[in-house]
Coordinates of C-alpha atoms (C1' of nucleotides) in Angstrom, one line a residue:
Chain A
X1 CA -48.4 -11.9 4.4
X2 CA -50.6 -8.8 4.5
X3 CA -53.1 -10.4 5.9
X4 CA -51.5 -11.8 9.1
X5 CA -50.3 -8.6 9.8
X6 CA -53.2 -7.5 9.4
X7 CA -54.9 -9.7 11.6
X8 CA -51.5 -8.8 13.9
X9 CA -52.6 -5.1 14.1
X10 CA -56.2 -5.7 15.0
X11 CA -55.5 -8.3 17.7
X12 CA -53.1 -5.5 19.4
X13 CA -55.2 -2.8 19.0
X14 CA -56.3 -2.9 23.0
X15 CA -53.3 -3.6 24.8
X16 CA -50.7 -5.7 23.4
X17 CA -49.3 -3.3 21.1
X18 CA -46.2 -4.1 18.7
X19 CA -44.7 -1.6 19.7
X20 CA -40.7 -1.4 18.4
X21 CA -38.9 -0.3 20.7
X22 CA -37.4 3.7 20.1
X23 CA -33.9 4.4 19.5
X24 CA -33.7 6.4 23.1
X25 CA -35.2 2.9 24.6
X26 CA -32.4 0.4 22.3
X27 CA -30.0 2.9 23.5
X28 CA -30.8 2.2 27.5
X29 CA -30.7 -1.2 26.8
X30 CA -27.4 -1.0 25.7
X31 CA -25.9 0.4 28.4
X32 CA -28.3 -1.4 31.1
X33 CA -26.3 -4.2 29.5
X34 CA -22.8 -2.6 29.9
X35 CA -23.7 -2.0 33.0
X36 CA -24.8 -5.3 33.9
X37 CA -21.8 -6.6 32.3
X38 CA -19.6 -4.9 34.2
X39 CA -17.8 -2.9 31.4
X40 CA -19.3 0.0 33.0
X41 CA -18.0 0.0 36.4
X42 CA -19.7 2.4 39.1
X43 CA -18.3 6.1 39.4
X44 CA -17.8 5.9 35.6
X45 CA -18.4 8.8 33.8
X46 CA -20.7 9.0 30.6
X47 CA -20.2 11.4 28.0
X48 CA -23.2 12.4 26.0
X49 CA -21.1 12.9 23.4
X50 CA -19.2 10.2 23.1
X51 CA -21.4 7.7 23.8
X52 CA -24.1 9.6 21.2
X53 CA -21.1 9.0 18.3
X54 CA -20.2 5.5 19.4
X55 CA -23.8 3.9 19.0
X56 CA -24.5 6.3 15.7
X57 CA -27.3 8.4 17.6
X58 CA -28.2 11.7 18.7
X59 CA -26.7 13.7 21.8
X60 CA -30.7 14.2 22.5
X61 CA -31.7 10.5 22.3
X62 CA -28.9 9.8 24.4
X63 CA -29.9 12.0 26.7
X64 CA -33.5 10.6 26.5
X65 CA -32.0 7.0 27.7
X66 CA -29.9 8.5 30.5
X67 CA -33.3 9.4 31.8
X68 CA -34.5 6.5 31.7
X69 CA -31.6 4.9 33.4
X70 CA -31.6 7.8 36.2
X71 CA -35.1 6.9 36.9
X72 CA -34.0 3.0 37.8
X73 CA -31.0 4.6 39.8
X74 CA -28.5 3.4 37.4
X75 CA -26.7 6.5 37.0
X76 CA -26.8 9.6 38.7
X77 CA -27.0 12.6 36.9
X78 CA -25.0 15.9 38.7
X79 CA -26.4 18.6 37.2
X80 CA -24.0 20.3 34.8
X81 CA -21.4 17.6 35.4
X82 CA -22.8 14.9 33.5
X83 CA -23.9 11.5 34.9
X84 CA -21.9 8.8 36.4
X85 CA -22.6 5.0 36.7
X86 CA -24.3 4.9 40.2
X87 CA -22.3 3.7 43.2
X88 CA -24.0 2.7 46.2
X89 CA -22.6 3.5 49.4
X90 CA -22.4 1.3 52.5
X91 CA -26.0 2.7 53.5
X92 CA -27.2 2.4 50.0
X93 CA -26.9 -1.4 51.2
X94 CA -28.7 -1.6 53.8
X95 CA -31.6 0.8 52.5
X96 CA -32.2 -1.8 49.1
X97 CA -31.8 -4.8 51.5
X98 CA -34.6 -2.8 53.1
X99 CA -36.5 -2.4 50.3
X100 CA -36.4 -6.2 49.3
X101 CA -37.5 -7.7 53.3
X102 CA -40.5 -5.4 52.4
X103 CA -41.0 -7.1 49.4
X104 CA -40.2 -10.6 49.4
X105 CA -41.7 -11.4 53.0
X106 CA -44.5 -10.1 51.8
X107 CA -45.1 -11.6 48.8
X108 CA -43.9 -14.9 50.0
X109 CA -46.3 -14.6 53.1
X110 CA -49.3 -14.4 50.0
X111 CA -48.3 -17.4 49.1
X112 CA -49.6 -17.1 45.6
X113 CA -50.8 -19.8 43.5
X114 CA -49.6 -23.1 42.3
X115 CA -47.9 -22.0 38.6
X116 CA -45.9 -19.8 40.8
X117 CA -45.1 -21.9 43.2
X118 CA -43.7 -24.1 40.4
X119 CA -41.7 -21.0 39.3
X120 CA -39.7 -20.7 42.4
X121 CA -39.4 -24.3 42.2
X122 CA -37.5 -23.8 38.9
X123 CA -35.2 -21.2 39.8
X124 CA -33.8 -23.3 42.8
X125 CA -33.2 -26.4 40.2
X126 CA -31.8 -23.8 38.2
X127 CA -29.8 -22.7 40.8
X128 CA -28.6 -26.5 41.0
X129 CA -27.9 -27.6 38.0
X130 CA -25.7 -24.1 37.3
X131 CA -23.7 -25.7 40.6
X132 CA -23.6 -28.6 39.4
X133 CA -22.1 -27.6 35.9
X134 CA -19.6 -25.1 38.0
X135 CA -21.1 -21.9 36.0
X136 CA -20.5 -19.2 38.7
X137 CA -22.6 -17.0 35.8
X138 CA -25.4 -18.9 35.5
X139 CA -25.3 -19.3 39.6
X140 CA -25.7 -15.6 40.2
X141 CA -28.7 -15.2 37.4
X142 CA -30.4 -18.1 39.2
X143 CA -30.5 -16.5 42.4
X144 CA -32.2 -14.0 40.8
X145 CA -34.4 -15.6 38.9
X146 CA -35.0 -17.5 42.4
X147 CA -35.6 -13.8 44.3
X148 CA -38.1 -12.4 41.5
X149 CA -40.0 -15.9 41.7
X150 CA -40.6 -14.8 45.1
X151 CA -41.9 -11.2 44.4
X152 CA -44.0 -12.7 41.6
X153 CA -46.0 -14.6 44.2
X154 CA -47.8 -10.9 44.9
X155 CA -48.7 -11.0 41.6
X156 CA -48.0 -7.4 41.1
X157 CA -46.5 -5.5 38.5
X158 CA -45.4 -3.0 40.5
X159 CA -43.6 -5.2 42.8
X160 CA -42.3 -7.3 39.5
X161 CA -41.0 -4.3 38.5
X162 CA -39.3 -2.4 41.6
X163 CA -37.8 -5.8 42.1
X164 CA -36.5 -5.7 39.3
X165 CA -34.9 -2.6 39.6
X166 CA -33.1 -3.2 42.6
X167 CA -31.7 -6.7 41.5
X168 CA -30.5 -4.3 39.1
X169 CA -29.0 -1.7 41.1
X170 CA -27.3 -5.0 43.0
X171 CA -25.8 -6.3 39.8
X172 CA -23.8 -2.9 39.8
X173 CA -21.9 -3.5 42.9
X174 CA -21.5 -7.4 42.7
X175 CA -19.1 -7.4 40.3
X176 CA -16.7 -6.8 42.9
X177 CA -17.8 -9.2 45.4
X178 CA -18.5 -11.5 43.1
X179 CA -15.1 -12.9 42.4
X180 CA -15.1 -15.3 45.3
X181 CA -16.4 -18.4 43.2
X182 CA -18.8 -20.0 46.2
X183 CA -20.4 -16.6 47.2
X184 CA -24.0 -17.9 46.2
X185 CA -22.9 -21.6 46.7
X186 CA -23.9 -21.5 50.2
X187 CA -27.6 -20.1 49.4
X188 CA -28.6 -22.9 47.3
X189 CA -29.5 -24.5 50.5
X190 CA -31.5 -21.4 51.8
X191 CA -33.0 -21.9 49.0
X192 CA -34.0 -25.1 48.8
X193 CA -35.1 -24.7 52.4
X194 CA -37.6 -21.7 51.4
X195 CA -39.0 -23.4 48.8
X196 CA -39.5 -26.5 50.4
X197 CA -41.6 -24.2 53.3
X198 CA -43.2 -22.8 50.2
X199 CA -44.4 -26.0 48.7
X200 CA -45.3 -27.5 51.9
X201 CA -47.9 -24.0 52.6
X202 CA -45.9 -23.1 56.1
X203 CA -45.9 -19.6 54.7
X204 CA -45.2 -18.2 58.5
X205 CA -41.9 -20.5 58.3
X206 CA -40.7 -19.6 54.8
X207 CA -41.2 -15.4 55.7
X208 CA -39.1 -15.8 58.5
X209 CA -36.6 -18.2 56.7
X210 CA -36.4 -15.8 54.1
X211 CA -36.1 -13.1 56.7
X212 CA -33.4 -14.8 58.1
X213 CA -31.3 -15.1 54.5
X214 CA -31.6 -11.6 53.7
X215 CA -30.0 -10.2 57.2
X216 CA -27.2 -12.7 56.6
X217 CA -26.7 -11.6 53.2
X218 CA -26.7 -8.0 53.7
X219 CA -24.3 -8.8 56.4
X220 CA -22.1 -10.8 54.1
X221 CA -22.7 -7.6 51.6
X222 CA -21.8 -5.1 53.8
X223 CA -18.8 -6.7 55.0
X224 CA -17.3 -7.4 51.6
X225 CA -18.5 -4.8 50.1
X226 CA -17.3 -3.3 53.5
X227 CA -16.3 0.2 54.2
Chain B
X1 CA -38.5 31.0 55.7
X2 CA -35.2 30.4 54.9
X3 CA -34.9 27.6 56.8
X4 CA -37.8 25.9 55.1
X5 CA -36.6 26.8 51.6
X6 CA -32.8 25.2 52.7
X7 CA -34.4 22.0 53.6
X8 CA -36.3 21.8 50.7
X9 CA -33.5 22.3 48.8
X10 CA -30.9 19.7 50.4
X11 CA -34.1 17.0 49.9
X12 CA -34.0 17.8 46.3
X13 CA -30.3 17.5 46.0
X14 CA -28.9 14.6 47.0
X15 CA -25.9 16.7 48.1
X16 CA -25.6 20.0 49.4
X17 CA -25.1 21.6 46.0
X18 CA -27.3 24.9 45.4
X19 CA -28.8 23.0 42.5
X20 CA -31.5 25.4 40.8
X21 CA -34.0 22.2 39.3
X22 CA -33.6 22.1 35.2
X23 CA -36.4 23.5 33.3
X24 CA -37.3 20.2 32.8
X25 CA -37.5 19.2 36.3
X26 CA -39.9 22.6 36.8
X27 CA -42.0 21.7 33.5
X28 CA -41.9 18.2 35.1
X29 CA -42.8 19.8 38.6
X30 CA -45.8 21.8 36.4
X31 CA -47.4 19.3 35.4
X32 CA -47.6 16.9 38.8
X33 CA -49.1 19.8 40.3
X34 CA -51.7 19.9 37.5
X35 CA -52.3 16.3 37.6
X36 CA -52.8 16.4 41.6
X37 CA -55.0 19.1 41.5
X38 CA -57.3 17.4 39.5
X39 CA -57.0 19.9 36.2
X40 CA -55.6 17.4 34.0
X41 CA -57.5 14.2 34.4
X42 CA -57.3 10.3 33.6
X43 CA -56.9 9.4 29.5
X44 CA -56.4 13.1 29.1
X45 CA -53.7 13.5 25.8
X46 CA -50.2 15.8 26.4
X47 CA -49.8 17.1 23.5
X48 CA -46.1 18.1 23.5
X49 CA -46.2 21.0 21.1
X50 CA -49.4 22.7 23.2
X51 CA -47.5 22.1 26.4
X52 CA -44.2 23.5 25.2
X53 CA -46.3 26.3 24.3
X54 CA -48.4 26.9 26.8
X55 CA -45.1 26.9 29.3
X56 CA -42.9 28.4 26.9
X57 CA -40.2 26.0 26.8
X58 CA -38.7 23.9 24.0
X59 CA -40.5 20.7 22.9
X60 CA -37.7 18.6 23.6
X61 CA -37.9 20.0 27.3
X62 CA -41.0 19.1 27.5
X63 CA -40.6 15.6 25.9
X64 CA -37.5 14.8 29.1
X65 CA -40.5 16.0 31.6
X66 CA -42.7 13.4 30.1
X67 CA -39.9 10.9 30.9
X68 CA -39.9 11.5 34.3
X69 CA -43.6 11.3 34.9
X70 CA -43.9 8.0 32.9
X71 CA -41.3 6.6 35.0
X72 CA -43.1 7.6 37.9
X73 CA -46.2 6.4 36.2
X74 CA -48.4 9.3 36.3
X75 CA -48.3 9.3 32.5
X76 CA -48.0 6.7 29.8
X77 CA -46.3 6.8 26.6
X78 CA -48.2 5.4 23.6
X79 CA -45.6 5.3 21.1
X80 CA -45.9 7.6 18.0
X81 CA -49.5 8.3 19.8
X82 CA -48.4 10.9 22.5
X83 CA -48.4 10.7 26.1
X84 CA -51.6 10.3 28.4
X85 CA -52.5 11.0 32.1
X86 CA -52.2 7.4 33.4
X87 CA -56.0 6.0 34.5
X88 CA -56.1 3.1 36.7
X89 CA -58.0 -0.4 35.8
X90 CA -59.4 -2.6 38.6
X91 CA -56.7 -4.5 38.2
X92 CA -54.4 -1.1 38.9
X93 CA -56.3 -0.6 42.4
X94 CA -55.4 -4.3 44.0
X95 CA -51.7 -3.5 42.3
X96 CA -51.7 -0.4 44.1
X97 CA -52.5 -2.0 47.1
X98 CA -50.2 -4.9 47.2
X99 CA -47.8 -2.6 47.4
X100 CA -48.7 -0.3 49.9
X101 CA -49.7 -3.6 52.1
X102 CA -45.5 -4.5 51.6
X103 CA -44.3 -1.4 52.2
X104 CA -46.8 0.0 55.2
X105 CA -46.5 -3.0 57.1
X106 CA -43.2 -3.9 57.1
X107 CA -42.3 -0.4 57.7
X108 CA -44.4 -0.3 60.8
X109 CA -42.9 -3.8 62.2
X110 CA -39.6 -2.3 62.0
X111 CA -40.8 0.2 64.9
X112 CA -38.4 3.5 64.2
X113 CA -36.9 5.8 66.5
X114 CA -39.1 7.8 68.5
X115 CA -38.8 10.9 66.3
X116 CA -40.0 9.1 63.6
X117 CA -42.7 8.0 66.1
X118 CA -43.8 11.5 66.8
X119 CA -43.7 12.4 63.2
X120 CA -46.7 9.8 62.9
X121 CA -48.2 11.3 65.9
X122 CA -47.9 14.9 64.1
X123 CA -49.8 13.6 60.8
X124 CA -53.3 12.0 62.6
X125 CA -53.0 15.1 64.8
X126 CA -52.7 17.2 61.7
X127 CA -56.2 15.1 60.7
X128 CA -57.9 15.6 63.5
X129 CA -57.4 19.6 63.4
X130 CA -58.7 19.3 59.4
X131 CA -61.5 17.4 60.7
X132 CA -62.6 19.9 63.1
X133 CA -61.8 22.6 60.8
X134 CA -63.8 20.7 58.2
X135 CA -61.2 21.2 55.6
X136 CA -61.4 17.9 53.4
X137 CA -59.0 19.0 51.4
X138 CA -56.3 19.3 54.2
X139 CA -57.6 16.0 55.8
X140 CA -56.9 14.0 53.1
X141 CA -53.3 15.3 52.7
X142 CA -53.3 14.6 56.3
X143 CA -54.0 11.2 55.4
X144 CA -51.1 10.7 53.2
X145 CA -48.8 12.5 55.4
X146 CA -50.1 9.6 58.4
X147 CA -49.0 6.7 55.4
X148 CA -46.2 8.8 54.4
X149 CA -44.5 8.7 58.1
X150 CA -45.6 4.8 58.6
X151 CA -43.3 4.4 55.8
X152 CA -40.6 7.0 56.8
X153 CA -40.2 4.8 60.0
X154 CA -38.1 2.4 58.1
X155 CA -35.7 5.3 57.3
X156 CA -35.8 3.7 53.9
X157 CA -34.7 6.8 50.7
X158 CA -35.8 4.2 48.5
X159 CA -39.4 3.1 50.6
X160 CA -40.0 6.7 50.6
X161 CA -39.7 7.4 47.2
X162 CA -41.8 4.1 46.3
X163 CA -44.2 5.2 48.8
X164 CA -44.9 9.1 47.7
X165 CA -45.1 7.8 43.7
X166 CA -47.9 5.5 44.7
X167 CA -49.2 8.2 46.8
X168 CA -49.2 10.4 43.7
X169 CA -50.3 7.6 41.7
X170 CA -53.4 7.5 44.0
X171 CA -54.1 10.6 43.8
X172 CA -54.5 10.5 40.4
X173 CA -57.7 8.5 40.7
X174 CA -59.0 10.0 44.1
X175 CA -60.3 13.2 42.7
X176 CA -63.8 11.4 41.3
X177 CA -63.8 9.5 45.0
X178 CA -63.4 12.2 47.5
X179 CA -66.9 14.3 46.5
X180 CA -68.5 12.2 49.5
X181 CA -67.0 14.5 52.4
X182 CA -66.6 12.0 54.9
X183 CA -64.6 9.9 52.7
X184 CA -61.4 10.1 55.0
X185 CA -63.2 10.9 57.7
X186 CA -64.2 7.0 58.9
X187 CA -60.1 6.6 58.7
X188 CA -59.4 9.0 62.0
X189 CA -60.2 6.6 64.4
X190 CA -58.3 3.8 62.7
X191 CA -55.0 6.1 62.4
X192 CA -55.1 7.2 65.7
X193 CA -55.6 3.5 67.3
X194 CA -52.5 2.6 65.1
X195 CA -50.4 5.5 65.8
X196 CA -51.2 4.5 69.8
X197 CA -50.1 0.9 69.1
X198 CA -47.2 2.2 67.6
X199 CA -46.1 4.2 70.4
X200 CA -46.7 1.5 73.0
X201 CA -44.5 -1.0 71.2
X202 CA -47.1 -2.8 70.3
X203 CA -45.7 -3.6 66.5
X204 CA -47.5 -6.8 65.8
X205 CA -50.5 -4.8 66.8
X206 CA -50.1 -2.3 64.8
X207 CA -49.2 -4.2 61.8
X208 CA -52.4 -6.4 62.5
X209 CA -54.6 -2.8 62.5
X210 CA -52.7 -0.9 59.7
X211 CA -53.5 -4.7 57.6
X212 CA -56.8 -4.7 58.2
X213 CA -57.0 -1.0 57.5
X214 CA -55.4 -1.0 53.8
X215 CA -57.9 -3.9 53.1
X216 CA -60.8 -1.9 54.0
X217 CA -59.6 0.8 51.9
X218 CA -59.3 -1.6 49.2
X219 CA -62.7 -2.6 49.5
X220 CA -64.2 0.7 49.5
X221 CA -61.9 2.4 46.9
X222 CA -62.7 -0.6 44.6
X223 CA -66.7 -0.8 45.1
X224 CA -66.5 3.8 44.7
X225 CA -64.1 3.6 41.8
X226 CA -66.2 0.8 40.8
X227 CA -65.5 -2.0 38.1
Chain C
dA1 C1' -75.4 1.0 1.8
dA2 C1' -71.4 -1.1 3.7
dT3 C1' -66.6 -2.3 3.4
dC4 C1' -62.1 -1.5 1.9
dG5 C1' -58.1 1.0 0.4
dT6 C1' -55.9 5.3 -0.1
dC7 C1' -54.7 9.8 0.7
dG8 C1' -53.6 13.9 3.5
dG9 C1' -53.1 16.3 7.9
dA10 C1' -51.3 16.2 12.4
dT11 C1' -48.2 14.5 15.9
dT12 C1' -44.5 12.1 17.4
dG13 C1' -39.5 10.4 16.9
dT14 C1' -35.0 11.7 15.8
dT15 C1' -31.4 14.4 14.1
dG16 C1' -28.1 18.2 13.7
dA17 C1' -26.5 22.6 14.9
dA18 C1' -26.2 26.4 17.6
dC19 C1' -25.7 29.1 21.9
dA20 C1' -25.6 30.2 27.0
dA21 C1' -24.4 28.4 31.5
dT22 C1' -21.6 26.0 34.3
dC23 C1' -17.7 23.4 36.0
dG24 C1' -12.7 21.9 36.4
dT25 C1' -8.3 23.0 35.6
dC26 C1' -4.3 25.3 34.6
dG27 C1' -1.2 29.0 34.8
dC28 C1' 0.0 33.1 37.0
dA29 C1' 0.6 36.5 40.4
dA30 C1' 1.0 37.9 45.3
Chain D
dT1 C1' 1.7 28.2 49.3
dT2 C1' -2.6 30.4 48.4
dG3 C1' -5.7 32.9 45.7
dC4 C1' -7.5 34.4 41.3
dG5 C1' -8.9 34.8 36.6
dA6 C1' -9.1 32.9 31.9
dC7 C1' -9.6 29.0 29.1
dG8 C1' -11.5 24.7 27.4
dA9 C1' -14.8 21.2 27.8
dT10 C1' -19.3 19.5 28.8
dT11 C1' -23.9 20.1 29.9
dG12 C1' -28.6 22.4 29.5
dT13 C1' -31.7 24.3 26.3
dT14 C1' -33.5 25.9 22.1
dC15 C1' -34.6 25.8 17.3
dA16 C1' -35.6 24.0 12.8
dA17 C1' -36.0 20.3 9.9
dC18 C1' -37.2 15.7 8.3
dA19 C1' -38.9 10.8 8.5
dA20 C1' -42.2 7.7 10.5
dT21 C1' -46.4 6.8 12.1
dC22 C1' -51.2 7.3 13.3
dC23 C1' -56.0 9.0 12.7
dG24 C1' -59.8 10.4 10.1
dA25 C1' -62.0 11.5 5.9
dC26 C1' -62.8 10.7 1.4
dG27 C1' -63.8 8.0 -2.4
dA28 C1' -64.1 3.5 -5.1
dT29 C1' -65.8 -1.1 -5.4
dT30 C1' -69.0 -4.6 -4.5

DNA sequence: AATCGTCGGATTGTTGAACAATCGTCGCAA
DNA sequence: TTGCGACGATTGTTCAACAATCCGACGATT
């Protein structure tokens, strides 16, 4: 026992460190999953207090993870008003769908290598067999599994992670929009399409099919989502 | 005067609230200035208690500033180590890049409204006056304010914020790189043949030239900074 | 002499309490 | 109705304390 942990430490001494999460971080996680869930609904107002007494913590710590979750554009925090789940405005829509043709056409036009390649590849079968199976759930996480395949091509952390962040920031709103059970049913062939363009190297075709789903969808976005 | 301290103000806050920034946000504020200027420099160790100090705040101040810089990644957080200035791998450089290559050129395709033209106009004119003033100093913030406004064509909040962290981020590492005076100074001609693409509609062009340009960078930023 | 365990100092992580500053609201007066 | 001031609640910030963890030094064992 000792001595695999031992050997643990020293393997992790250079960059993959153990590292347990801190309260503030457990405490952002919990509400990134509220939030995701949809128990936290946008313009919703969080109490440091409260929230500090329901999960046992600190009003500091608390305070620590609303940072966090201000810097990802979760929550907005009005300064001396406290911080409410963040709503995005029709604009808002348009600037992340902004944000994401930089990205994706980008990294889709790299092409990246064959592993991640395969990766896309997996998210649209996902994407399938969650149609297949009638799992409106497991539909929406595919698409996103399907949309960070494609930001992975780049092979960037940085982009990994900004991607991230705005399927995020996305998740917050579709609640809503999401009711309508076939929203993403009609992307799996976009999908498919893309990949296929992918696979077969016309990297010039996929960028502008891909191009071509993200205008619709915004539009589909904006118009539900619709002022 | 006024006028510049208003708009200022209404960039910092979202709304038009007369929001006076947090102590955090000026310790936070503090400190980026420190790290741009050079006097707090890559693997360099915050030590929260000396800060606190030094600026006479409270440590848990201090620790919500270190927040926000590691979430813009100027700083990294080794837990129950302290926090670091953030230095940039190899690895960090191409990262870097990727993203810049993303944002820049699909920014640039998108063409913009003419003021946001002229605004690019204003920053490689700004570089040419440095350059004959021999200021290096202002030419290569003349440089970031000519990749700034590329970006700012998209009329993107969210490109823009993306786009002045990884500016910052650069910085970070550009102090070792910029003792060779004519660092930037090879880069004129390139910005102002893009800037003149730009305003003759030319947007493949330009995105051909601004491509080509960010690789070259890459290059010589990787082979200075070297491995 | 070299390696290993252990101890102690220093720093971070987290808590709890306190206080000032600010905001929203409610009641009251004109 | 409109304006105005006081109240209550919440945030912003500080302070002090403690546990948890890490680093380096010291010493013991081989």
């Amino acid at each position: 026992m000792t001595t695999s942990e031992a050997q643990t430490r020293s393997q992790a001494a250079a960059r993959l460190r153990v590292a347990v999460p801190s309260v503030a971080d457990r405490v952002a996680a919990e509400l990134r999953l509220q939030l995701a869930e949809g128990r936290l609904l946008p313009g919703n107002r969080l109490t440091e207090s409260t929230i500090a007494e329901e999960l046992g913590v600190s009003r500091n710590t608390v305070r620590e993870a609303f940072a966090e979750l201000a810097a990802e554009r979760l929550v907005v925090r009005h300064p001396n008003r406290g911080v409410f789940v963040a709503s995005l405005a029709p604009g808002d829509i348009h600037d992340v769908y902004t944000v994401r043709r930089a990205i994706e056409v980008s990294a889709i036009r790299g092409g990246g290598g064959p592993e991640r390649v395969a990766a896309v590849r997996a998210a649209v079968e996902e994407g399938k067999a969650a149609a297949a199976a009638d799992d409106d759930e497991a539909l929406g996480s595919a698409n996103a599994h399907f949309h960070g395949a494609i930001v992975a091509l780049a092979g960037s952390r940085r982009l990994d992670t900004i991607m991230s962040q705005v399927l995020a920031e996305m998740r917050l709103f579709f609640h809503k929009a999401t009711v309508e059970a076939d929203f993403y049913r009609g992307y799996l062939a976009d999908n498919e399409e893309i990949c296929a363009a992918l696979e077969a190297g016309e990297l010039d075709r996929a960028g502008r099919l891909l191009l071509a789903y993200l205008d619709r969808s915004e539009e589909k976005q904006t118009a539900v989502h619709g002022e």
